[in-house]
Structures are given as C-alpha cells and as structure tokens.
CSV table of C-alpha atoms in Angstrom, one decimal:
chain,number,residue,atom,x,y,z
A,97,UNK,CA,-20.1,-9.7,8.5
A,98,UNK,CA,-17.5,-7.0,9.1
A,99,UNK,CA,-14.4,-7.5,11.1
A,100,UNK,CA,-15.7,-5.1,13.7
A,101,UNK,CA,-19.0,-6.8,13.9
A,102,UNK,CA,-17.2,-10.1,14.3
A,103,UNK,CA,-15.1,-8.8,17.2
A,104,UNK,CA,-18.3,-8.1,19.1
A,105,UNK,CA,-19.0,-11.8,19.5
A,106,UNK,CA,-15.5,-12.6,20.7
A,107,UNK,CA,-16.1,-12.0,24.4
A,108,UNK,CA,-14.1,-14.2,26.7
A,109,UNK,CA,-15.9,-16.7,28.9
A,110,UNK,CA,-14.7,-17.9,32.3
A,111,UNK,CA,-11.8,-20.3,31.8
A,112,UNK,CA,-10.7,-18.9,28.6
A,113,UNK,CA,-11.8,-18.4,25.0
A,114,UNK,CA,-14.1,-20.9,23.3
A,115,UNK,CA,-12.5,-23.8,21.5
A,116,UNK,CA,-12.5,-23.4,17.8
A,117,UNK,CA,-13.6,-26.9,16.7
A,118,UNK,CA,-13.4,-30.2,18.5
A,119,UNK,CA,-10.8,-32.8,18.6
A,120,UNK,CA,-7.2,-33.0,19.9
A,121,UNK,CA,-4.9,-30.1,19.1
A,122,UNK,CA,-1.3,-31.0,18.4
A,123,UNK,CA,1.7,-28.7,18.6
A,124,UNK,CA,2.5,-26.0,21.2
A,125,UNK,CA,-0.4,-24.6,23.1
A,126,UNK,CA,-2.2,-21.6,21.8
A,127,UNK,CA,-1.9,-18.3,23.7
A,128,UNK,CA,-5.0,-17.4,25.8
A,129,UNK,CA,-5.9,-14.8,23.2
A,130,UNK,CA,-4.2,-15.8,20.0
A,131,UNK,CA,-5.8,-13.0,17.9
A,132,UNK,CA,-4.5,-10.2,20.2
A,133,UNK,CA,-1.0,-11.8,20.5
A,134,UNK,CA,-0.5,-12.1,16.9
A,135,UNK,CA,-1.6,-8.5,16.3
A,136,UNK,CA,0.8,-7.4,19.0
A,137,UNK,CA,3.6,-9.4,17.6
A,138,UNK,CA,3.2,-7.9,14.1
A,139,UNK,CA,2.9,-4.4,15.6
A,140,UNK,CA,6.1,-4.9,17.4
A,141,UNK,CA,7.8,-6.1,14.4
A,142,UNK,CA,6.7,-3.2,12.5
A,143,UNK,CA,7.9,-0.8,14.9
A,144,UNK,CA,11.2,-2.6,15.8
A,145,UNK,CA,12.2,-4.3,12.6
A,146,UNK,CA,10.6,-2.2,9.9
A,147,UNK,CA,8.6,-5.2,9.0
A,148,UNK,CA,5.6,-4.9,6.5
A,149,UNK,CA,2.2,-5.9,8.1
A,150,UNK,CA,0.9,-7.3,4.9
A,151,UNK,CA,3.7,-9.7,4.5
A,152,UNK,CA,4.1,-10.7,8.1
A,153,UNK,CA,0.6,-11.0,9.4
A,154,UNK,CA,-0.4,-13.9,6.9
A,155,UNK,CA,2.8,-15.7,7.8
A,156,UNK,CA,2.1,-15.6,11.4
A,157,UNK,CA,-1.5,-16.5,11.1
A,158,UNK,CA,-0.5,-19.6,9.0
A,159,UNK,CA,2.3,-20.7,11.5
A,160,UNK,CA,0.0,-20.5,14.4
A,161,UNK,CA,-3.0,-22.0,12.9
A,162,UNK,CA,-5.2,-19.0,13.5
A,163,UNK,CA,-8.4,-19.0,11.3
A,164,UNK,CA,-12.0,-17.7,11.1
A,165,UNK,CA,-13.0,-15.1,13.7
A,166,UNK,CA,-9.6,-15.0,15.5
A,167,UNK,CA,-7.9,-14.2,12.1
A,168,UNK,CA,-10.4,-11.6,11.4
A,169,UNK,CA,-9.9,-9.9,14.7
A,170,UNK,CA,-6.2,-10.1,14.4
A,171,UNK,CA,-6.4,-8.5,11.0
A,172,UNK,CA,-8.7,-5.6,12.3
A,173,UNK,CA,-6.5,-5.0,15.3
A,174,UNK,CA,-3.3,-4.9,13.2
A,175,UNK,CA,-4.5,-2.7,10.3
A,176,UNK,CA,-6.8,-0.6,12.3
A,177,UNK,CA,-4.2,0.3,14.9
A,178,UNK,CA,-1.6,1.1,12.2
A,179,UNK,CA,-4.1,3.3,10.2
A,180,UNK,CA,-5.2,5.3,13.3
A,181,UNK,CA,-1.9,5.3,15.1
A,182,UNK,CA,-1.5,9.1,14.7
A,183,UNK,CA,-5.0,9.9,16.3
A,184,UNK,CA,-4.4,7.4,19.1
A,185,UNK,CA,-1.0,8.9,19.8
A,186,UNK,CA,-2.4,12.3,20.1
A,187,UNK,CA,-5.0,11.0,22.6
A,188,UNK,CA,-2.5,8.8,24.6
A,189,UNK,CA,-0.2,11.8,24.7
A,190,UNK,CA,-2.9,13.5,27.0
A,191,UNK,CA,-3.3,10.5,29.1
A,192,UNK,CA,0.3,9.6,29.9
A,193,UNK,CA,1.9,12.1,32.5
A,194,UNK,CA,5.3,12.1,30.4
A,195,UNK,CA,6.3,12.2,26.8
A,196,UNK,CA,4.9,9.4,24.8
A,197,UNK,CA,8.3,8.9,23.3
A,198,UNK,CA,9.6,7.8,26.7
A,199,UNK,CA,7.0,4.9,27.1
A,200,UNK,CA,8.8,1.5,26.6
A,201,UNK,CA,8.7,0.4,23.0
A,202,UNK,CA,7.1,-2.9,23.8
A,203,UNK,CA,4.3,-1.2,25.8
A,204,UNK,CA,3.4,1.5,23.2
A,205,UNK,CA,1.8,-1.1,20.8
A,206,UNK,CA,-0.3,-2.4,23.6
A,207,UNK,CA,-1.7,1.1,24.4
A,208,UNK,CA,-2.4,1.8,20.7
A,209,UNK,CA,-4.1,-1.6,20.2
A,210,UNK,CA,-6.2,-1.1,23.3
A,211,UNK,CA,-7.2,2.4,22.1
A,212,UNK,CA,-8.3,1.0,18.7
A,213,UNK,CA,-10.5,-1.5,20.4
A,214,UNK,CA,-12.0,1.1,22.7
A,215,UNK,CA,-12.5,3.9,20.2
A,216,UNK,CA,-13.1,2.3,16.8
A,217,UNK,CA,-14.6,-1.2,17.2
A,218,UNK,CA,-17.7,-2.6,18.8
A,219,UNK,CA,-15.7,-4.6,21.3
A,220,UNK,CA,-17.2,-3.9,24.8
A,221,UNK,CA,-14.9,-1.5,26.7
A,222,UNK,CA,-14.6,-3.8,29.7
A,223,UNK,CA,-13.4,-6.7,27.4
A,224,UNK,CA,-11.1,-4.3,25.4
A,225,UNK,CA,-9.4,-3.3,28.6
A,226,UNK,CA,-9.3,-6.6,30.4
A,227,UNK,CA,-8.1,-8.6,27.4
A,228,UNK,CA,-5.3,-6.1,26.5
A,229,UNK,CA,-4.1,-5.9,30.0
A,230,UNK,CA,-4.1,-9.7,30.3
A,231,UNK,CA,-2.0,-9.8,27.2
A,232,UNK,CA,0.3,-7.0,28.7
A,233,UNK,CA,0.9,-9.0,31.8
A,234,UNK,CA,2.0,-11.9,29.8
A,235,UNK,CA,4.3,-10.2,27.4
A,236,UNK,CA,5.7,-7.2,29.4
A,237,UNK,CA,5.1,-8.2,33.0
A,238,UNK,CA,2.8,-7.4,35.9
A,239,UNK,CA,4.1,-3.9,36.7
A,240,UNK,CA,3.8,-2.6,33.2
A,241,UNK,CA,0.5,-4.3,32.8
A,242,UNK,CA,-0.8,-2.1,35.7
A,243,UNK,CA,0.4,0.9,33.7
A,244,UNK,CA,-1.5,-0.1,30.6
A,245,UNK,CA,-4.5,-0.8,32.7
A,246,UNK,CA,-4.3,2.8,34.1
A,247,UNK,CA,-3.9,4.4,30.7
A,248,UNK,CA,-6.5,2.5,28.9
A,249,UNK,CA,-9.2,3.3,31.6
A,250,UNK,CA,-8.4,7.0,31.1
A,251,UNK,CA,-8.9,6.4,27.3
A,252,UNK,CA,-12.2,4.6,27.9
A,253,UNK,CA,-13.6,7.7,29.7
A,254,UNK,CA,-14.5,9.4,26.2
A,255,UNK,CA,-15.6,8.2,22.8
A,256,UNK,CA,-13.5,9.1,19.7
A,257,UNK,CA,-15.5,12.3,18.9
A,258,UNK,CA,-15.0,13.7,22.3
A,259,UNK,CA,-11.3,12.9,22.3
A,260,UNK,CA,-10.8,14.6,18.8
A,261,UNK,CA,-12.5,17.7,20.0
A,262,UNK,CA,-9.8,17.9,22.8
A,263,UNK,CA,-6.8,16.9,20.9
A,264,UNK,CA,-7.0,18.1,17.3
A,265,UNK,CA,-6.1,21.7,16.3
A,266,UNK,CA,-8.8,24.1,15.2
A,267,UNK,CA,-9.9,23.2,11.8
A,268,UNK,CA,-10.2,26.8,10.5
A,269,UNK,CA,-6.9,28.0,11.9
A,270,UNK,CA,-4.9,25.1,11.1
A,271,UNK,CA,-6.6,22.6,8.6
A,272,UNK,CA,-3.4,20.6,7.9
A,273,UNK,CA,-2.9,20.0,11.6
A,274,UNK,CA,-6.6,19.1,12.2
A,275,UNK,CA,-6.6,16.5,9.3
A,276,UNK,CA,-3.2,15.2,10.5
A,277,UNK,CA,-4.9,14.2,13.9
A,278,UNK,CA,-8.3,13.4,12.7
A,279,UNK,CA,-7.4,11.3,9.6
A,280,UNK,CA,-4.1,9.9,11.3
A,281,UNK,CA,-1.4,11.1,8.7
A,282,UNK,CA,1.9,13.1,9.5
A,283,UNK,CA,1.5,16.7,8.9
A,284,UNK,CA,4.1,16.8,6.2
A,285,UNK,CA,2.3,14.1,4.2
A,286,UNK,CA,-0.9,16.0,4.5
A,287,UNK,CA,0.5,19.0,3.0
A,288,UNK,CA,2.3,17.3,0.2
A,289,UNK,CA,-0.8,15.4,-0.8
A,290,UNK,CA,-2.7,18.7,-0.8
A,291,UNK,CA,-0.1,20.2,-2.9
A,292,UNK,CA,-0.3,17.3,-5.4
A,293,UNK,CA,-4.1,17.8,-5.5
A,294,UNK,CA,-3.7,21.4,-6.1
A,295,UNK,CA,-5.4,22.5,-3.0
A,296,UNK,CA,-4.4,25.3,-0.5
A,297,UNK,CA,-5.2,25.5,3.2
A,298,UNK,CA,-6.9,28.9,2.9
A,299,UNK,CA,-9.3,27.5,0.3
A,300,UNK,CA,-10.1,24.4,2.2
A,301,UNK,CA,-8.8,20.9,1.8
A,302,UNK,CA,-11.9,19.1,0.7
A,303,UNK,CA,-10.2,16.8,-1.7
A,304,UNK,CA,-7.4,16.1,0.6
A,305,UNK,CA,-9.7,15.1,3.3
A,306,UNK,CA,-11.4,12.7,1.0
A,307,UNK,CA,-8.2,11.2,0.1
A,308,UNK,CA,-6.9,10.7,3.6
A,309,UNK,CA,-10.3,9.2,4.5
A,310,UNK,CA,-9.8,6.6,1.6
A,311,UNK,CA,-6.4,5.7,3.0
A,312,UNK,CA,-8.0,4.7,6.2
A,313,UNK,CA,-10.6,2.3,4.6
A,314,UNK,CA,-9.9,-1.2,3.9
A,315,UNK,CA,-8.9,-1.8,0.2
A,316,UNK,CA,-10.6,-4.4,-1.7
A,317,UNK,CA,-8.5,-7.2,-3.2
A,318,UNK,CA,-7.9,-6.8,-6.8
A,319,UNK,CA,-6.8,-9.6,-9.3
A,320,UNK,CA,-5.4,-9.5,-12.7
A,321,UNK,CA,-6.1,-12.3,-15.2
A,322,UNK,CA,-3.1,-12.7,-17.3
A,323,UNK,CA,-3.8,-12.4,-21.0
A,324,UNK,CA,-3.5,-15.6,-23.0
A,325,UNK,CA,-3.6,-17.5,-19.8
A,326,UNK,CA,-6.8,-16.7,-17.9
A,327,UNK,CA,-9.9,-14.5,-18.5
A,328,UNK,CA,-11.9,-12.4,-16.1
A,329,UNK,CA,-14.7,-14.9,-16.7
A,330,UNK,CA,-12.6,-17.5,-15.1
A,331,UNK,CA,-12.1,-15.4,-12.0
A,332,UNK,CA,-15.8,-14.7,-11.9
A,333,UNK,CA,-16.5,-18.5,-11.7
A,334,UNK,CA,-14.5,-18.4,-8.4
A,335,UNK,CA,-16.6,-15.6,-6.9
A,336,UNK,CA,-14.8,-12.5,-8.2
A,337,UNK,CA,-16.5,-9.5,-9.8
A,338,UNK,CA,-15.3,-7.7,-13.0
A,339,UNK,CA,-13.1,-4.8,-12.6
A,340,UNK,CA,-14.2,-1.2,-13.3
A,341,UNK,CA,-11.5,-0.1,-15.6
A,342,UNK,CA,-8.9,-2.6,-16.6
A,343,UNK,CA,-10.1,-5.3,-19.0
A,344,UNK,CA,-8.0,-7.8,-16.9
A,345,UNK,CA,-9.1,-6.8,-13.4
A,346,UNK,CA,-11.5,-8.5,-11.1
A,347,UNK,CA,-12.4,-7.8,-7.5
A,348,UNK,CA,-12.4,-10.4,-4.8
A,349,UNK,CA,-15.1,-9.6,-2.3
A,350,UNK,CA,-13.8,-12.1,0.4
A,351,UNK,CA,-11.6,-15.0,1.0
A,352,UNK,CA,-7.9,-15.8,0.5
A,353,UNK,CA,-6.8,-15.0,-3.2
A,354,UNK,CA,-4.0,-17.5,-2.8
A,355,UNK,CA,-6.7,-20.3,-2.8
A,356,UNK,CA,-8.1,-19.6,-6.2
A,357,UNK,CA,-7.0,-22.2,-8.7
A,358,UNK,CA,-6.1,-19.5,-11.3
A,359,UNK,CA,-3.6,-17.7,-8.7
A,360,UNK,CA,-2.1,-21.1,-7.7
A,361,UNK,CA,-1.4,-21.9,-11.3
A,362,UNK,CA,0.1,-18.4,-11.9
A,363,UNK,CA,-2.6,-17.7,-14.5
A,364,UNK,CA,-3.8,-14.8,-12.2
A,365,UNK,CA,-2.3,-12.6,-9.5
A,366,UNK,CA,-3.1,-9.9,-7.0
A,367,UNK,CA,-2.5,-6.6,-8.7
A,368,UNK,CA,-4.0,-3.1,-8.1
A,369,UNK,CA,-6.1,-2.0,-11.0
A,370,UNK,CA,-4.0,1.3,-11.6
A,371,UNK,CA,-0.8,-1.0,-11.7
A,372,UNK,CA,-2.3,-2.8,-14.4
A,373,UNK,CA,-3.4,0.2,-16.4
A,374,UNK,CA,-0.1,2.1,-16.3
A,375,UNK,CA,1.5,-1.0,-17.8
A,376,UNK,CA,-1.3,-1.3,-20.4
A,377,UNK,CA,-1.0,2.3,-21.5
A,378,UNK,CA,2.6,1.6,-22.5
A,379,UNK,CA,1.5,-1.0,-24.8
A,380,UNK,CA,-1.0,1.2,-26.5
A,381,UNK,CA,1.5,3.8,-27.8
A,382,UNK,CA,2.5,3.5,-31.4
A,383,UNK,CA,6.1,2.6,-31.1
A,384,UNK,CA,6.7,3.9,-34.7
A,385,UNK,CA,8.3,0.9,-36.4
A,386,UNK,CA,9.9,-2.3,-34.9
A,387,UNK,CA,8.1,-3.6,-31.8
A,388,UNK,CA,10.0,-6.7,-30.7
A,389,UNK,CA,11.8,-6.1,-27.4
A,390,UNK,CA,10.4,-4.6,-24.2
A,391,UNK,CA,12.1,-3.7,-20.9
A,392,UNK,CA,10.8,-3.6,-17.4
A,393,UNK,CA,13.7,-1.9,-15.8
A,394,UNK,CA,12.9,-2.1,-12.1
A,395,UNK,CA,10.6,-5.1,-12.2
A,396,UNK,CA,10.6,-6.5,-8.6
A,397,UNK,CA,8.3,-8.0,-7.3
A,398,UNK,CA,7.0,-8.7,-10.7
A,399,UNK,CA,3.3,-7.6,-11.0
A,400,UNK,CA,3.8,-5.4,-14.0
A,401,UNK,CA,6.3,-7.8,-15.5
A,402,UNK,CA,3.9,-10.6,-15.4
A,403,UNK,CA,1.2,-8.6,-17.3
A,404,UNK,CA,3.6,-7.1,-19.8
A,405,UNK,CA,5.2,-10.5,-20.5
A,406,UNK,CA,1.7,-11.8,-21.3
A,407,UNK,CA,0.9,-8.8,-23.6
A,408,UNK,CA,4.3,-9.0,-25.2
A,409,UNK,CA,3.9,-12.8,-26.0
A,410,UNK,CA,0.5,-12.2,-27.5
A,411,UNK,CA,1.9,-9.5,-29.8
A,412,UNK,CA,4.9,-11.4,-30.8
A,413,UNK,CA,7.3,-9.4,-28.7
A,414,UNK,CA,9.7,-10.4,-25.9
A,415,UNK,CA,10.2,-8.8,-22.3
A,416,UNK,CA,13.3,-8.5,-20.3
A,417,UNK,CA,12.5,-8.0,-16.7
A,418,UNK,CA,15.5,-6.5,-14.8
A,419,UNK,CA,15.7,-6.4,-11.0
A,420,UNK,CA,18.8,-5.4,-9.0
A,421,UNK,CA,18.1,-7.6,-5.9
A,422,UNK,CA,18.4,-11.4,-6.5
A,423,UNK,CA,15.6,-12.4,-4.1
A,424,UNK,CA,13.1,-10.0,-5.8
A,425,UNK,CA,14.5,-11.1,-9.3
A,426,UNK,CA,13.4,-14.6,-8.3
A,427,UNK,CA,9.8,-13.4,-7.7
A,428,UNK,CA,9.9,-11.7,-11.1
A,429,UNK,CA,11.0,-15.0,-12.7
A,430,UNK,CA,8.0,-16.6,-11.2
A,431,UNK,CA,5.7,-13.8,-12.3
A,432,UNK,CA,6.6,-14.1,-15.9
A,433,UNK,CA,6.8,-17.9,-16.0
A,434,UNK,CA,4.8,-19.6,-18.7
A,435,UNK,CA,3.8,-16.3,-20.5
A,436,UNK,CA,2.4,-16.8,-24.0
A,437,UNK,CA,5.3,-17.9,-26.2
A,438,UNK,CA,7.5,-17.9,-23.3
A,439,UNK,CA,8.0,-14.2,-23.8
A,440,UNK,CA,9.3,-13.1,-20.4
A,441,UNK,CA,12.9,-13.4,-19.0
A,442,UNK,CA,14.0,-12.2,-15.7
A,443,UNK,CA,17.6,-10.9,-15.1
A,444,UNK,CA,19.5,-9.6,-12.2
A,445,UNK,CA,20.8,-6.2,-13.2
A,446,UNK,CA,21.2,-2.5,-12.0
A,447,UNK,CA,19.2,-0.2,-14.1
A,448,UNK,CA,21.7,2.6,-13.3
A,449,UNK,CA,24.5,0.5,-14.9
A,450,UNK,CA,22.7,-1.1,-17.7
A,451,UNK,CA,23.8,-4.6,-18.7
A,452,UNK,CA,22.4,-4.1,-22.2
A,453,UNK,CA,23.4,-1.9,-25.2
A,454,UNK,CA,21.8,1.6,-25.5
A,455,UNK,CA,18.8,2.1,-27.7
A,456,UNK,CA,18.1,-1.7,-28.1
A,457,UNK,CA,14.5,-1.7,-26.7
A,458,UNK,CA,11.2,-0.6,-28.4
A,459,UNK,CA,9.3,0.0,-25.1
A,460,UNK,CA,10.6,0.6,-21.6
A,461,UNK,CA,8.8,0.7,-18.2
A,462,UNK,CA,10.6,2.2,-15.4
A,463,UNK,CA,8.7,2.0,-12.1
A,464,UNK,CA,11.2,3.7,-9.9
A,465,UNK,CA,11.7,3.1,-6.1
A,466,UNK,CA,9.8,5.8,-4.3
A,467,UNK,CA,8.3,6.7,-1.0
A,468,UNK,CA,5.2,4.6,-1.6
A,469,UNK,CA,2.7,7.5,-0.6
A,470,UNK,CA,0.3,6.2,-3.2
A,471,UNK,CA,-0.1,2.7,-1.3
A,472,UNK,CA,-1.0,4.0,2.1
A,473,UNK,CA,-4.4,2.0,2.1
A,474,UNK,CA,-2.3,-1.3,1.8
A,475,UNK,CA,0.8,-0.2,3.8
A,476,UNK,CA,-0.4,2.1,6.5
A,477,UNK,CA,2.8,1.7,8.3
A,478,UNK,CA,4.6,3.5,5.5
A,479,UNK,CA,3.2,6.9,6.5
A,480,UNK,CA,4.9,6.7,9.9
A,481,UNK,CA,8.3,5.6,8.3
A,482,UNK,CA,8.7,8.0,5.6
A,483,UNK,CA,10.2,11.6,5.9
A,484,UNK,CA,10.7,14.6,3.7
A,485,UNK,CA,14.4,13.6,3.6
A,486,UNK,CA,13.5,10.2,1.9
A,487,UNK,CA,12.0,12.2,-0.9
A,488,UNK,CA,15.3,14.2,-1.2
A,489,UNK,CA,17.3,11.1,-0.9
A,490,UNK,CA,15.4,9.2,-3.6
A,491,UNK,CA,15.4,12.0,-6.2
A,492,UNK,CA,18.9,11.4,-7.7
A,493,UNK,CA,18.3,7.7,-8.3
A,494,UNK,CA,14.8,8.3,-9.9
A,495,UNK,CA,16.4,11.0,-12.1
A,496,UNK,CA,19.2,8.5,-13.0
A,497,UNK,CA,16.8,5.6,-13.7
A,498,UNK,CA,14.6,7.7,-16.1
A,499,UNK,CA,17.7,9.0,-17.9
A,500,UNK,CA,18.8,5.3,-18.4
A,501,UNK,CA,15.5,4.2,-19.4
A,502,UNK,CA,15.5,6.9,-22.1
A,503,UNK,CA,18.9,5.9,-23.2
A,504,UNK,CA,17.8,2.2,-23.4
A,505,UNK,CA,15.1,2.9,-25.8
A,506,UNK,CA,15.6,3.4,-29.6
A,507,UNK,CA,14.7,6.4,-31.4
A,508,UNK,CA,10.9,6.5,-31.9
A,509,UNK,CA,10.4,4.1,-28.9
A,510,UNK,CA,8.4,4.9,-25.7
A,511,UNK,CA,9.3,5.1,-22.0
A,512,UNK,CA,6.6,4.9,-19.2
A,513,UNK,CA,7.8,6.5,-16.0
A,514,UNK,CA,5.8,5.2,-13.1
A,515,UNK,CA,5.6,5.8,-9.4
A,516,UNK,CA,3.4,4.6,-6.6
A,517,UNK,CA,3.5,8.1,-5.1
A,518,UNK,CA,1.8,11.3,-6.0
A,519,UNK,CA,4.4,13.4,-4.4
A,520,UNK,CA,5.3,16.2,-6.9
A,521,UNK,CA,9.0,16.0,-6.2
A,522,UNK,CA,8.9,12.3,-7.2
A,523,UNK,CA,6.7,12.8,-10.3
A,524,UNK,CA,6.5,16.1,-12.1
A,525,UNK,CA,9.8,17.2,-10.6
A,526,UNK,CA,11.7,14.2,-12.0
A,527,UNK,CA,10.2,14.4,-15.4
A,528,UNK,CA,10.8,18.1,-15.8
A,529,UNK,CA,14.4,17.6,-14.7
A,530,UNK,CA,15.1,15.0,-17.4
A,531,UNK,CA,13.2,16.7,-20.0
A,532,UNK,CA,15.3,19.9,-19.3
A,533,UNK,CA,18.5,18.0,-19.9
A,534,UNK,CA,17.6,16.4,-23.2
A,535,UNK,CA,16.3,17.7,-26.5
A,536,UNK,CA,15.4,14.3,-27.8
A,537,UNK,CA,12.2,13.6,-25.7
A,538,UNK,CA,8.5,14.3,-26.4
A,539,UNK,CA,6.1,14.3,-23.5
A,540,UNK,CA,3.0,12.5,-24.7
A,541,UNK,CA,-0.5,13.0,-23.3
A,542,UNK,CA,-0.8,9.9,-21.1
A,543,UNK,CA,-4.6,10.0,-20.3
A,544,UNK,CA,-5.3,9.7,-24.0
A,545,UNK,CA,-4.1,6.1,-23.8
A,546,UNK,CA,-6.4,5.4,-20.9
A,547,UNK,CA,-9.8,6.7,-22.3
A,548,UNK,CA,-11.7,4.4,-20.1
A,549,UNK,CA,-10.5,6.1,-16.9
A,550,UNK,CA,-12.1,9.5,-16.1
A,551,UNK,CA,-10.4,12.4,-14.2
A,552,UNK,CA,-6.8,11.3,-14.9
A,553,UNK,CA,-5.1,14.4,-16.3
A,554,UNK,CA,-2.6,16.1,-14.2
A,555,UNK,CA,0.5,18.3,-14.7
A,556,UNK,CA,1.5,20.4,-17.5
A,557,UNK,CA,-1.3,20.6,-20.1
A,558,UNK,CA,-2.9,17.6,-18.3
A,559,UNK,CA,-0.2,15.3,-19.9
A,560,UNK,CA,0.4,13.2,-16.9
A,561,UNK,CA,-2.0,10.5,-15.7
A,562,UNK,CA,-2.6,10.4,-11.9
A,563,UNK,CA,-4.8,7.9,-10.2
A,564,UNK,CA,-6.3,8.6,-6.8
A,565,UNK,CA,-7.8,6.2,-4.3
A,566,UNK,CA,-10.8,8.7,-3.5
A,567,UNK,CA,-11.6,9.1,-7.2
A,568,UNK,CA,-10.7,5.8,-8.9
A,569,UNK,CA,-10.6,3.4,-6.0
A,570,UNK,CA,-7.0,2.4,-6.9
A,571,UNK,CA,-3.6,3.1,-5.5
A,572,UNK,CA,-2.3,6.7,-6.3
A,573,UNK,CA,-0.1,5.6,-9.2
A,574,UNK,CA,1.5,8.2,-11.5
A,575,UNK,CA,2.4,7.8,-15.2
A,576,UNK,CA,4.2,9.9,-17.7
A,577,UNK,CA,4.9,8.6,-21.2
A,578,UNK,CA,7.8,10.0,-23.2
A,579,UNK,CA,8.8,9.2,-26.8
A,580,UNK,CA,12.5,9.4,-27.8
A,581,UNK,CA,12.3,11.4,-30.9
A,582,UNK,CA,14.4,10.3,-34.0
A,583,UNK,CA,17.7,12.0,-34.4
C-alpha cells in the first residue's frame, strides 16, 4: 500500500487519533497528531538549520516511537512537501495577499504541508485542513492558526491541475519557467540540467522534463553486498531483489535496511547503484604494472571506500581512505572495517595538502565536494539550497583536488574523477581545465569499462560516463577516467 493510500485511512475520530496498540504507554505523552508534528519539525529544521531530511527524520521517528501508518504519513508529508515546494509556493503566492517571503518562517512550512495534503494526496480536504490548522494552533498560536486556516481554504478551492494552469508560465513561450513551476525546481537548475542533457528550449525539453519528473519520484533503496563478505543472494534471502547493473547491488522493496542482518554486520550497506559502478570502473582499468596501493581521496561518509576496500583486499591491494573531517573519517573507518585481508585504512587528511608522497598510489578515486544536483531524488531540499554561486565557489576546490589526485598517482596509474552532479561546470569544465594544464594525462573512454550499462557516453567523443535517474534509475553520477602517462 502506498503512503498516499495509507494516509486516506488516517482520519481522526472524535476524541483524538486511534490508539496504536494496547497497553500502557510510558514516557511523555504523544502529540495529538504525531505524524504531522514530526513532519513539521523536520521541515522547520530543514528551513532554519539546513538540516537534511534523510538524516533527521529517522532520528525523530525513533526518538518519538512513531511507527507504522503514522511513520508512513510523516515520511510522505516531509518528502512530498520538500519535492513539490516550488509548485506550492507559486500557488500560495496567489493566495497570500502579501509577499510569501514576508510570511513568518514558522508558519510557511504549515502552509506548504497543508497544500501537499490538499493537492497531492488522497487525504480528504476537510481532514487536511482541520488537522493542519489544529497543529498550527498548537505550534504557532491561535491567531496565526486562523491565518493558516484562511489560506488553506483558498488552496482547497482548486485541484492541482487547475492551479498549475493559473500559476505556471506558458509552456511554448517559457518552457524552463513552465517546468520550474510544474516540476518544482529552481529555474536555474532546470536550465543547467537541460544544458547537461544537450537540450535547448527552442527544440523542446523532453528529456529535461523526464529527468525532473524522476527527481520527484520516491527512489528505491539500493544495497551493496560487500565483495568477500556478502553476496547478493544473501540479501535476496532477506527479501531484496538483484540489481539491474552492478554485480553487488540489490533493491529493497520495503522495510528498514538497518534491520537486515548483513547491514547490521557491516557486510552490506545502502549505496546507490551508480556509486557502486563508478568505483568498480576504476578497478577495471589496467593499471599497467604494480597494483598494490589505492587511494580514496575524499572518502566521507565511506560508501565507495567500503566497496573499494573489499575489492582491494580480494585483489591483494590495500586502500587508504582519506577524509578531512574527523567525524566523517570515523564513518569511513566503520565502512572499511573487516574488509578482506583487512585491506582498508581510514586517515584524517586534507586532499589539497596531501599527507602522502607524490606518485605513491596505483589507483586514485577523487569524489569531489559538489552541489549534489545528481541526488535530488534523495535530498530534495538541496534544490532549494543551492545557487549558481555555489558552483562558482566549488570550482577551485574541485580543480585543486583533481590536480592533487593526479600528482598522487604514479605514471601509468589511473585516476577516477567523480561527482554527484551533472552540472557541466563541475564535470566537463573541471576535467578540461586540468587536462589543459598538464601534458601527462590521457582521458580514457569511461563507458568502455561499464559495458553492462547502456547510454552512458557523454562529453568529448563520448569519453565521460554520465548516469541519469530517468534513464538508469540511479543518481546522476559523473565519471571521468584519466591515466597518468609515463614520463
């Protein structure tokens, strides 16, 4: 049963919500509507403290003992509201008689959450309004609760299609503006994704629209079975399905992956399939000689490092997983723990000021800090946080890290430059800049090392590998493979 279908059955009864199970409940009393309250608290934290919903929501659900249908409703309200925030803001802008930016910061999440219930779920309109207004009275007071009630009643006067026809720009005249409202992405993100896809507004934005639509769909949970420690068959016994491309991937149709025995034992982990494949591609390139020491240069939080450490151990190599932030380095250490032959080591080090000698590694993975525009399915709030200025600010760091990665690999060795962003200024622009500065690099054709994945080729002569959510069902990971040529 879908989250929206579940929410249809969560109608309040006189005297409060139905009791979830019998017996005496210890601890502080639950709010009258725990699902909406936890969703509101997450939305407020995202807006006010730059929290990430995927990290905070599970914590709050656990701390407050929220399970079952209430947890499903809280999840739907949180992620649904964040994904469709741009559309709802355009609608709310016509319902509020002043600038939406002037609405109190603690009130705006209530309006967005109420709009999501009214326009994108099967929750009855009267319940969506009354429950949200009741929450508003409890968290922002009676007076502002009346304001929430008035605005949501205006929103409830039309369905989503009718509202879109009013608030969205004309599709023929302004296709980027239209998709920005309808698919709920900032206009600049729409334009940059279209540029990365090679589409122009005058020719239509068919692929861009498919990509934006994919960003608004709930992503499946993908697991990685760490080689030498677990097999996909082990995960299948726990209810997972084999992955489409990666030989280590499995899809979990439902349930909490943290409850799986293999995940608890660190023999498997949650990891997007494209993330697995970019790491795997690096290991498939002929390193042309010695192949004993690998480096993951920006390893936190450790997903790729965990896989690389297992692959290194199986092949008789060792992995150094470097991370500049101590807390994230701790996560990396956990990810590489008990790799075959104890092949992984986590270190706290700054990749821009290497703690190792030049030319010591045979393979280097540098997954640089980026805008994260390739993971908008999983982190929908990122689309509202990032700006074009972020791209400009990150570029010097990305170039520096790739340059240091090249200096860290021996002649004949291989570097994998990876971003979780398809933005051309973070992908092709960085690689071209470093290639222009050096005469000791060869750009390999990355898709040749991922034959099992179709439609990957991008960039000059199709030498880059670019994953897409709407094509591959993965995050939009980018991969360039560079060999340092012998002197």
